[in-house]
Coordinates of C-alpha atoms in Angstrom, one line a residue:
M1 CA 38.5 216.6 -84.4
T2 CA 39.6 213.8 -82.9
K3 CA 41.9 211.6 -84.8
A4 CA 40.1 208.0 -83.9
F5 CA 37.0 209.8 -85.1
F6 CA 38.1 209.1 -88.8
S7 CA 37.6 205.7 -88.6
V8 CA 34.5 205.1 -87.0
F9 CA 32.1 205.4 -90.5
I10 CA 31.6 203.0 -93.0
S11 CA 29.4 205.4 -95.3
S12 CA 31.0 206.7 -98.4
F13 CA 29.2 210.2 -98.3
A14 CA 30.3 209.8 -94.3
F15 CA 33.8 208.7 -94.7
L16 CA 34.5 211.9 -97.5
A17 CA 33.3 214.2 -94.9
I18 CA 35.7 212.9 -92.6
A19 CA 38.8 212.7 -94.4
L20 CA 38.3 216.0 -95.5
C21 CA 38.4 216.6 -91.8
A22 CA 41.8 215.3 -91.7
G23 CA 43.7 218.7 -91.0
C24 CA 41.4 219.9 -89.0
D25 CA 42.0 222.0 -85.8
G26 CA 41.6 220.2 -82.1
G27 CA 37.9 220.3 -81.0
S28 CA 37.3 222.5 -77.9
S29 CA 37.8 220.5 -74.6
S30 CA 35.5 221.9 -72.1
A31 CA 34.0 220.4 -68.5
T32 CA 32.1 221.6 -66.4
D33 CA 34.7 223.7 -65.0
G34 CA 34.8 225.8 -67.6
G35 CA 37.2 223.8 -70.0
A36 CA 40.6 224.8 -71.2
D37 CA 42.5 224.3 -74.5
G38 CA 44.4 220.6 -74.8
G39 CA 48.6 220.6 -74.7
D40 CA 50.9 219.1 -76.2
A41 CA 50.6 215.1 -76.6
D42 CA 52.7 212.9 -73.8
T43 CA 53.7 209.7 -75.7
D44 CA 57.0 208.6 -73.5
T45 CA 54.1 208.4 -70.2
D46 CA 54.5 204.6 -68.9
A47 CA 52.6 203.4 -66.0
D48 CA 55.7 204.5 -63.1
T49 CA 55.9 208.3 -64.5
D50 CA 53.7 210.7 -63.6
A51 CA 53.8 213.4 -67.0
D52 CA 53.8 216.7 -66.3
T53 CA 52.3 218.2 -70.0
D54 CA 48.9 220.1 -70.8
S55 CA 47.4 217.1 -72.5
D56 CA 47.7 214.7 -68.6
A57 CA 46.5 218.0 -66.8
E58 CA 43.2 217.9 -68.7
F59 CA 43.0 214.1 -69.3
N60 CA 42.2 211.9 -66.3
P61 CA 42.8 208.4 -66.9
E62 CA 41.1 207.3 -63.9
D63 CA 37.6 209.4 -65.2
P64 CA 38.3 210.2 -68.6
G65 CA 34.2 211.2 -69.0
I66 CA 32.9 211.4 -72.6
N67 CA 33.3 213.3 -75.8
L68 CA 31.0 214.6 -78.2
T69 CA 32.1 214.8 -81.6
L70 CA 29.9 216.7 -84.2
L71 CA 30.2 217.5 -87.9
I72 CA 27.5 219.6 -89.7
G73 CA 28.7 220.9 -93.3
S74 CA 28.1 220.7 -97.0
V75 CA 30.4 219.1 -99.7
Y76 CA 29.8 219.9 -103.6
M77 CA 31.9 217.9 -105.5
M78 CA 31.2 216.5 -109.0
N79 CA 28.9 218.8 -109.7
T80 CA 26.8 217.5 -107.0
P81 CA 26.4 219.1 -103.7
I82 CA 25.8 216.8 -100.3
E83 CA 24.7 218.1 -96.7
L84 CA 25.6 216.0 -94.0
A85 CA 25.4 215.6 -89.9
T86 CA 27.0 212.8 -88.0
G87 CA 28.3 212.7 -84.9
I88 CA 29.9 210.0 -82.3
L89 CA 29.5 209.8 -78.0
W90 CA 32.2 207.8 -76.8
T91 CA 34.9 208.0 -73.6
T92 CA 37.3 210.7 -73.8
A93 CA 41.1 209.3 -74.6
R94 CA 44.4 211.0 -74.4
E95 CA 44.5 211.7 -78.1
D96 CA 41.8 213.8 -78.4
F97 CA 43.7 216.6 -76.7
E98 CA 46.6 216.4 -79.4
E99 CA 46.7 218.9 -81.9
A100 CA 48.0 218.3 -85.3
E101 CA 51.7 219.5 -85.6
S102 CA 51.8 221.6 -88.9
A103 CA 53.1 225.0 -89.6
E104 CA 50.2 227.1 -90.0
I105 CA 50.9 229.2 -93.7
P106 CA 51.3 232.7 -93.4
L107 CA 47.4 234.7 -94.0
D108 CA 47.4 235.3 -98.2
T109 CA 50.6 233.2 -99.1
C110 CA 50.7 230.2 -101.1
V111 CA 53.1 227.2 -100.3
V112 CA 54.2 224.1 -102.3
Q113 CA 53.7 221.3 -100.0
A114 CA 55.6 218.3 -100.6
E115 CA 54.1 214.4 -100.1
E116 CA 55.5 213.4 -96.9
T117 CA 56.6 209.8 -95.9
P118 CA 54.7 208.8 -93.4
V119 CA 56.9 208.5 -89.6
P120 CA 55.4 206.1 -87.2
E121 CA 54.8 208.1 -83.8
C122 CA 55.8 205.0 -81.9
D123 CA 57.1 201.6 -81.8
G124 CA 55.0 199.4 -79.5
P125 CA 53.2 199.9 -76.6
E126 CA 56.1 201.1 -73.9
D127 CA 55.9 204.4 -76.3
C128 CA 52.2 204.9 -75.5
A129 CA 50.6 205.6 -72.0
P130 CA 48.9 202.2 -70.0
E131 CA 45.6 202.5 -71.4
Q132 CA 46.7 203.4 -75.0
E133 CA 48.3 201.0 -77.9
C134 CA 50.8 201.8 -80.7
L135 CA 48.2 201.0 -84.0
P136 CA 48.5 202.2 -87.4
E137 CA 46.1 203.8 -89.9
Q138 CA 43.8 202.0 -92.1
D139 CA 43.1 202.6 -96.0
D140 CA 40.0 202.6 -97.2
S141 CA 40.0 198.9 -97.4
G142 CA 40.9 198.2 -93.8
N143 CA 44.4 197.7 -94.6
P144 CA 47.0 198.9 -92.5
I145 CA 49.5 202.1 -93.5
P146 CA 53.2 201.6 -92.9
G147 CA 54.8 204.3 -90.8
T148 CA 51.4 205.5 -89.3
E149 CA 51.6 203.8 -85.8
S150 CA 50.5 206.4 -83.5
C151 CA 49.0 205.9 -80.0
V152 CA 45.0 205.2 -79.7
T153 CA 42.8 204.4 -77.0
P154 CA 40.9 201.2 -77.7
R155 CA 37.4 202.7 -77.3
E156 CA 33.8 202.0 -79.1
P157 CA 30.9 204.2 -80.1
M158 CA 28.3 204.5 -77.0
D159 CA 24.4 205.0 -77.2
L160 CA 24.1 207.8 -74.9
G161 CA 20.6 208.5 -76.1
P162 CA 19.7 210.8 -78.4
F163 CA 20.2 215.1 -79.0
T164 CA 19.0 217.9 -80.7
V165 CA 20.4 220.1 -83.0
D166 CA 18.6 223.4 -83.6
G167 CA 19.3 225.7 -86.5
F168 CA 18.9 223.3 -89.9
A169 CA 16.2 225.7 -92.4
T170 CA 13.8 222.6 -91.5
G171 CA 14.0 222.6 -88.1
P172 CA 15.2 220.9 -85.0
V173 CA 17.3 217.8 -86.1
T174 CA 17.3 214.3 -83.5
M175 CA 20.8 213.1 -83.8
A176 CA 20.3 209.4 -82.7
Y177 CA 23.1 206.0 -82.1
N178 CA 22.9 204.4 -85.3
A179 CA 24.3 200.8 -85.1
G180 CA 23.9 200.2 -88.9
Q181 CA 27.1 202.7 -89.1
S182 CA 29.2 201.3 -86.5
G183 CA 27.8 203.5 -84.0
A184 CA 27.9 206.9 -85.5
Y185 CA 25.2 209.2 -84.7
T186 CA 23.2 210.3 -87.5
P187 CA 19.6 212.3 -87.9
D188 CA 17.0 210.0 -86.4
G189 CA 19.6 207.4 -85.9
A190 CA 19.0 205.9 -89.7
G191 CA 20.8 206.6 -93.2
D192 CA 24.7 207.3 -93.7
G193 CA 24.5 211.1 -92.4
T194 CA 23.3 212.4 -95.2
L195 CA 20.7 215.0 -95.7
A196 CA 18.1 216.2 -98.2
T197 CA 19.5 219.3 -99.6
G198 CA 18.1 222.4 -98.5
T199 CA 18.2 221.0 -95.0
I200 CA 21.2 223.1 -93.6
A201 CA 20.8 226.8 -93.1
Y202 CA 24.0 229.0 -93.3
D203 CA 24.8 232.3 -91.2
V204 CA 23.1 230.9 -88.2
T205 CA 24.5 229.6 -85.0
Y206 CA 22.9 225.9 -84.3
T207 CA 22.6 224.9 -80.6
I208 CA 23.4 221.7 -79.3
S209 CA 21.2 219.7 -76.3
G210 CA 21.1 216.6 -74.9
D211 CA 19.7 215.0 -71.6
G212 CA 22.6 212.1 -71.0
G213 CA 22.1 208.5 -71.4
G214 CA 20.8 207.6 -67.8
V215 CA 23.5 204.2 -67.7
S216 CA 26.7 206.8 -67.5
D217 CA 28.0 209.5 -65.9
L218 CA 27.1 211.8 -69.0
G219 CA 24.0 214.3 -67.6
A220 CA 22.9 217.3 -69.2
Y221 CA 25.3 219.3 -71.8
D222 CA 24.8 221.9 -74.6
G223 CA 26.9 223.7 -77.1
E224 CA 26.2 225.8 -80.2
L225 CA 28.2 225.9 -83.4
Y226 CA 28.3 229.0 -86.1
V227 CA 28.0 228.0 -89.4
A228 CA 28.9 230.4 -92.0
P229 CA 27.3 232.2 -95.1
Q230 CA 26.8 229.5 -97.6
F231 CA 30.0 229.6 -99.7
A232 CA 29.4 229.2 -103.8
L233 CA 32.4 230.1 -106.3
T234 CA 31.5 232.7 -109.0
S235 CA 34.9 233.1 -111.1
P236 CA 36.2 231.8 -113.2
P237 CA 33.1 230.0 -114.6
L238 CA 32.4 226.3 -115.1
V239 CA 33.2 224.9 -118.2
E240 CA 32.2 221.1 -119.6
M241 CA 34.5 219.0 -119.8
A242 CA 35.6 215.9 -122.0
M243 CA 33.4 213.6 -120.0
E244 CA 29.9 214.8 -121.0
G245 CA 27.8 216.5 -118.1
M246 CA 30.5 217.2 -115.8
Y247 CA 32.2 220.7 -115.7
G248 CA 35.4 222.5 -114.0
I249 CA 37.2 225.6 -114.1
E250 CA 40.2 226.6 -117.0
A251 CA 43.5 227.2 -115.4
S252 CA 46.9 227.6 -116.9
M253 CA 50.1 226.6 -115.7
T254 CA 52.1 230.3 -117.0
A255 CA 49.1 232.4 -115.5
A256 CA 47.5 233.6 -112.3
L257 CA 44.1 232.2 -111.2
P258 CA 41.8 234.5 -110.0
L259 CA 39.2 233.2 -107.5
A260 CA 36.3 235.0 -106.5
W261 CA 33.3 234.0 -104.6
A262 CA 30.0 234.5 -103.1
G263 CA 29.0 233.9 -99.2
S264 CA 32.4 235.5 -97.8
N265 CA 32.9 234.9 -94.0
P266 CA 35.1 238.2 -92.9
D267 CA 36.2 236.6 -89.6
G268 CA 37.4 233.7 -90.9
D269 CA 39.6 231.9 -93.7
L270 CA 39.6 229.7 -96.2
T271 CA 42.4 227.3 -97.2
I272 CA 42.6 226.1 -101.2
T273 CA 44.2 223.7 -102.5
I274 CA 45.6 222.6 -106.4
S275 CA 46.6 219.3 -106.9
G276 CA 48.1 218.2 -110.7
G277 CA 47.5 215.0 -112.0
Q278 CA 51.3 215.4 -113.2
S279 CA 52.9 216.2 -110.1
D280 CA 55.4 213.9 -108.2
G281 CA 52.3 214.5 -104.8
T282 CA 53.3 217.9 -104.2
S283 CA 50.8 220.5 -104.2
V284 CA 50.0 224.3 -103.8
V285 CA 47.9 225.4 -100.4
C286 CA 46.8 228.9 -100.0
R287 CA 45.2 230.3 -96.8
V288 CA 43.2 233.3 -97.5
A289 CA 41.0 235.5 -95.7
D290 CA 37.4 234.5 -96.3
D291 CA 36.9 238.5 -97.8
G292 CA 35.4 237.1 -101.2
A293 CA 38.3 237.2 -103.5
F294 CA 42.3 235.9 -104.3
T295 CA 44.7 235.4 -106.7
I296 CA 47.1 232.3 -107.1
P297 CA 50.0 233.4 -108.0
A298 CA 51.6 232.6 -111.5
D299 CA 54.7 231.3 -109.8
M300 CA 52.6 229.3 -107.5
M301 CA 50.6 227.9 -110.5
A302 CA 53.9 226.9 -112.8
E303 CA 54.3 224.3 -109.4
S304 CA 50.8 223.1 -109.6
G305 CA 51.7 220.5 -112.0
L306 CA 48.4 220.4 -114.0
G307 CA 47.9 217.7 -116.2
A308 CA 46.1 217.3 -119.6
I309 CA 43.5 215.2 -118.2
A310 CA 40.8 217.3 -116.2
F311 CA 39.6 214.9 -113.9
I312 CA 42.6 214.0 -112.4
N313 CA 43.4 218.1 -111.8
M314 CA 42.3 219.8 -108.8
L315 CA 41.2 222.4 -106.6
T316 CA 39.5 222.3 -103.1
I317 CA 38.4 224.7 -101.3
D318 CA 38.0 224.4 -97.7
R319 CA 36.4 226.2 -95.0
R320 CA 35.9 225.3 -91.2
G321 CA 34.6 226.4 -88.0
V322 CA 35.1 225.3 -84.7
G323 CA 32.0 225.5 -81.8
S324 CA 31.6 224.2 -78.5
A325 CA 30.0 221.8 -75.6
S326 CA 30.1 221.5 -72.1
G327 CA 27.9 219.9 -69.7
E328 CA 28.0 217.2 -66.7
G329 CA 30.7 214.3 -67.4
L330 CA 31.6 215.6 -70.9
T331 CA 35.3 216.2 -70.6
F332 CA 35.6 217.2 -74.8
G333 CA 33.6 218.4 -77.5
A334 CA 34.9 218.2 -81.3
V335 CA 31.8 220.2 -82.6
E336 CA 32.8 221.8 -86.4
A337 CA 31.4 223.0 -89.6
I338 CA 32.9 222.7 -93.1
Q339 CA 32.3 224.2 -96.5
T340 CA 34.1 222.2 -99.2
T341 CA 33.9 222.5 -102.5
L342 CA 36.6 220.7 -105.2
L343 CA 36.3 221.2 -108.6
N344 CA 38.0 219.5 -111.8
I345 CA 40.5 221.9 -113.6
I346 CA 40.7 221.7 -117.4
K347 CA 44.7 222.8 -118.3
V348 CA 44.5 225.3 -120.8
E349 CA 48.3 227.3 -122.1

């Protein structure tokens, strides 16, 4: 998922979905010659230097082509299921091929991760490629976040005609340019990308097809995306919180936390995160096999920083799936599925 994609939606639900994808793997790069994986970013390129990196080998600044980004998924939060489909079509940028630099957690392992102070990736345009600018990320209010500067290519969402996504329980969905959502593609070009509950089908491979816009070099393209079985936490049970009508799970900082779920996907994995209201910004993060059960060890729960206020103790269970897209003029595809569950944690002794 491209970093710049995260900033184009103003809808609260779409913004949530994009924020959840901040840690996604890079999208699958596909071109008409079959495509290849993106490589390391080159942020030291200047106008007189021919960089010799995999990223530059994939990106052609003279003919960048089109990027298709599509997110289909479900989020369960505040005891409410949300289903969504959002996308974007715009010019492919050099930074699309960059992959997040993070150490992968070994499978079935938990670690304590500290909140990191952001470090800028660039100090000015001289650190970036000719077509890029050194810009910071923005907070929810649109204010720049110091220390988050990176090399970004100025670009705007494009209306390149609708495309169809087939696989939903209710039938094919047409995704179209939506000026009211800053140019995002939403179902039939209206709304904020949220779908009626029951629209998403699970354990299904979706197909994507479009004819191109006719006003660019984008021709016919297609793709596919597998959405895993529907995730549902089955243990521990939900318990009503002090706030009437709100539910969470109970957990202790002195005992292991066994988790179980239905709708496992044995070929995949999950990321489980516990963020405690009394922590110093650290969190417990586990990468686990998606086989239906995992127990967070007691020594990790001791580091979770659970507080007395359940509303600010959070368990997040995140499942991701990456698809593909290719076609004439389509040089990058970031096609992803998400299933995310967010539950409050009631601290018990």
